[in-house]
Amino acid sequence: MIRLDKFLAEMGIGTRSQVKQFLKKRMVAVNGKTDCRPEQKIDPQTDTVCFEGKPIVYAAYEYYMLYKPAGCVSAVSDDRHPTVLDYIESVRSDLFPVGRLDLDTEGLLLITNDGALSHRLLSPVHHVPKTYYVKAAGKVAQSDADWCERGIDIGDDKHTRPAKMEILTAQADSELLLTVTEGRYHQIKRMCAALGHPVLYLKRISFGPLALDPSLRPGQYRALTQEEINELQQMSIGLHIED
């Protein structure tokens, strides 16, 4: 059971204060009745709720793919910088980014309110693959890719887990695809620096089964398709089985 005003706000009808006005104006009907109160409890699975005559379908969880631009932080709130949630047009107050990208890093970021799924995807024991497009200083060699496969000392108490480096171009500067299965602090930058090739530009292009939508531009987002949600859930189930 859930309060009617909370349900309406979470479904994007308006803020709590706006919803109260809608209820006063009898713009909301529950099971055909418009004499509704904000504190009224409803069951989203069995009660029929309409706004201006249109049924409202309940969604317990929301999932968005954001193309994070540089200059914003992967946080719910911040005093100095815009956050990734500033780009999401939703009245829900429980959305959060799954993991983080650095302030100057671009790319795919999952935004949701599904805490259980987030926990599974971020758990350090599950090794979810993440692929980055990297521009790095200097000419990267195959020996650098070999080091990635073996693990690199980046100053922590242990080397990185084996990572896959694909060299796209290797000239004065290099373009790479680098896939890691960890989420250490500044990991890609520290790995490249340890190899003698500081990162010039960094963009995450995939996270688990999700690939960055090529139609999105920095700052744009879209809801995940049901197929993408199913793939994430299936991965989550697989990770649970491995626990």
mmCIF file of C-alpha atoms in Angstrom, residues 66-169:
data_model
loop_
_atom_site.group_PDB
_atom_site.id
_atom_site.type_symbol
_atom_site.label_atom_id
_atom_site.label_comp_id
_atom_site.label_asym_id
_atom_site.label_seq_id
_atom_site.Cartn_x
_atom_site.Cartn_y
_atom_site.Cartn_z
ATOM 1 C CA LEU A 66 22.578 8.872 -19.496
ATOM 2 C CA TYR A 67 25.380 10.097 -21.726
ATOM 3 C CA LYS A 68 27.234 11.843 -18.918
ATOM 4 C CA PRO A 69 28.965 14.997 -20.117
ATOM 5 C CA ALA A 70 32.223 16.282 -18.697
ATOM 6 C CA GLY A 71 31.851 18.857 -15.928
ATOM 7 C CA CYS A 72 29.180 17.160 -13.833
ATOM 8 C CA VAL A 73 29.584 14.796 -10.904
ATOM 9 C CA SER A 74 28.154 11.326 -10.428
ATOM 10 C CA ALA A 75 26.260 12.175 -7.276
ATOM 11 C CA VAL A 76 22.759 12.938 -6.014
ATOM 12 C CA SER A 77 23.756 16.415 -4.833
ATOM 13 C CA ASP A 78 26.842 18.618 -4.871
ATOM 14 C CA ASP A 79 27.592 22.150 -3.694
ATOM 15 C CA ARG A 80 30.074 23.035 -6.461
ATOM 16 C CA HIS A 81 29.120 21.193 -9.632
ATOM 17 C CA PRO A 82 25.968 20.122 -11.459
ATOM 18 C CA THR A 83 25.099 16.479 -10.875
ATOM 19 C CA VAL A 84 24.076 13.769 -13.303
ATOM 20 C CA LEU A 85 20.556 13.906 -11.869
ATOM 21 C CA ASP A 86 20.209 17.500 -13.073
ATOM 22 C CA TYR A 87 19.911 16.049 -16.578
ATOM 23 C CA ILE A 88 17.069 13.650 -15.731
ATOM 24 C CA GLU A 89 13.554 15.077 -15.954
ATOM 25 C CA SER A 90 11.786 13.119 -13.232
ATOM 26 C CA VAL A 91 9.992 14.105 -10.048
ATOM 27 C CA ARG A 92 11.177 10.957 -8.304
ATOM 28 C CA SER A 93 13.357 11.698 -5.314
ATOM 29 C CA ASP A 94 14.924 8.236 -5.096
ATOM 30 C CA LEU A 95 16.939 8.103 -8.333
ATOM 31 C CA PHE A 96 20.714 7.706 -8.119
ATOM 32 C CA PRO A 97 23.672 6.904 -10.403
ATOM 33 C CA VAL A 98 24.963 3.336 -10.424
ATOM 34 C CA GLY A 99 28.648 3.857 -9.764
ATOM 35 C CA ARG A 100 30.517 6.958 -10.802
ATOM 36 C CA LEU A 101 32.502 8.563 -13.575
ATOM 37 C CA ASP A 102 35.107 11.249 -12.882
ATOM 38 C CA LEU A 103 34.238 14.918 -13.312
ATOM 39 C CA ASP A 104 36.036 15.130 -16.669
ATOM 40 C CA THR A 105 35.003 11.665 -17.921
ATOM 41 C CA GLU A 106 32.142 11.242 -20.364
ATOM 42 C CA GLY A 107 29.968 8.314 -21.286
ATOM 43 C CA LEU A 108 27.442 5.736 -20.226
ATOM 44 C CA LEU A 109 25.978 5.999 -16.755
ATOM 45 C CA LEU A 110 23.012 4.010 -15.478
ATOM 46 C CA ILE A 111 20.472 5.989 -13.434
ATOM 47 C CA THR A 112 17.865 4.076 -11.444
ATOM 48 C CA ASN A 113 16.128 3.647 -8.109
ATOM 49 C CA ASP A 114 16.657 -0.131 -8.045
ATOM 50 C CA GLY A 115 18.982 -0.513 -5.083
ATOM 51 C CA ALA A 116 19.234 -4.306 -5.219
ATOM 52 C CA LEU A 117 20.295 -4.297 -8.866
ATOM 53 C CA SER A 118 22.806 -1.526 -8.220
ATOM 54 C CA HIS A 119 24.354 -3.483 -5.360
ATOM 55 C CA ARG A 120 24.813 -6.547 -7.552
ATOM 56 C CA LEU A 121 26.362 -4.588 -10.410
ATOM 57 C CA LEU A 122 28.776 -2.662 -8.176
ATOM 58 C CA SER A 123 29.866 -5.432 -5.825
ATOM 59 C CA PRO A 124 33.661 -5.808 -6.159
ATOM 60 C CA VAL A 125 33.374 -9.607 -6.125
ATOM 61 C CA HIS A 126 31.248 -9.717 -9.283
ATOM 62 C CA HIS A 127 33.668 -8.225 -11.841
ATOM 63 C CA VAL A 128 31.141 -6.601 -14.187
ATOM 64 C CA PRO A 129 32.992 -5.587 -17.407
ATOM 65 C CA LYS A 130 33.194 -1.898 -18.310
ATOM 66 C CA THR A 131 34.685 -0.694 -21.587
ATOM 67 C CA TYR A 132 36.209 2.742 -22.167
ATOM 68 C CA TYR A 133 37.294 4.602 -25.261
ATOM 69 C CA VAL A 134 40.632 6.193 -24.387
ATOM 70 C CA LYS A 135 42.846 8.779 -26.038
ATOM 71 C CA ALA A 136 46.292 8.433 -24.495
ATOM 72 C CA ALA A 137 49.547 10.339 -24.936
ATOM 73 C CA GLY A 138 52.302 8.676 -26.938
ATOM 74 C CA LYS A 139 52.471 5.570 -29.069
ATOM 75 C CA VAL A 140 50.960 2.595 -27.229
ATOM 76 C CA ALA A 141 52.572 -0.732 -28.049
ATOM 77 C CA GLN A 142 51.406 -4.341 -27.899
ATOM 78 C CA SER A 143 53.622 -4.779 -24.859
ATOM 79 C CA ASP A 144 51.365 -2.301 -23.027
ATOM 80 C CA ALA A 145 48.343 -4.450 -23.898
ATOM 81 C CA ASP A 146 50.228 -7.499 -22.620
ATOM 82 C CA TRP A 147 50.873 -5.744 -19.310
ATOM 83 C CA CYS A 148 47.144 -5.044 -19.000
ATOM 84 C CA GLU A 149 46.414 -8.731 -19.522
ATOM 85 C CA ARG A 150 48.792 -9.615 -16.667
ATOM 86 C CA GLY A 151 47.735 -6.852 -14.273
ATOM 87 C CA ILE A 152 49.415 -3.554 -13.476
ATOM 88 C CA ASP A 153 50.834 -2.036 -10.304
ATOM 89 C CA ILE A 154 48.925 1.239 -9.832
ATOM 90 C CA GLY A 155 50.091 1.854 -6.289
ATOM 91 C CA ASP A 156 47.470 -0.166 -4.424
ATOM 92 C CA ASP A 157 48.106 -3.188 -2.239
ATOM 93 C CA LYS A 158 47.601 -5.477 -5.231
ATOM 94 C CA HIS A 159 47.858 -5.313 -9.008
ATOM 95 C CA THR A 160 44.831 -4.688 -11.164
ATOM 96 C CA ARG A 161 42.811 -7.637 -12.379
ATOM 97 C CA PRO A 162 43.530 -8.731 -15.970
ATOM 98 C CA ALA A 163 42.183 -6.141 -18.390
ATOM 99 C CA LYS A 164 41.800 -6.152 -22.175
ATOM 100 C CA MET A 165 43.364 -3.397 -24.265
ATOM 101 C CA GLU A 166 42.554 -3.060 -27.962
ATOM 102 C CA ILE A 167 44.786 -0.597 -29.802
ATOM 103 C CA LEU A 168 42.777 1.316 -32.412
ATOM 104 C CA THR A 169 45.508 3.726 -33.502
#
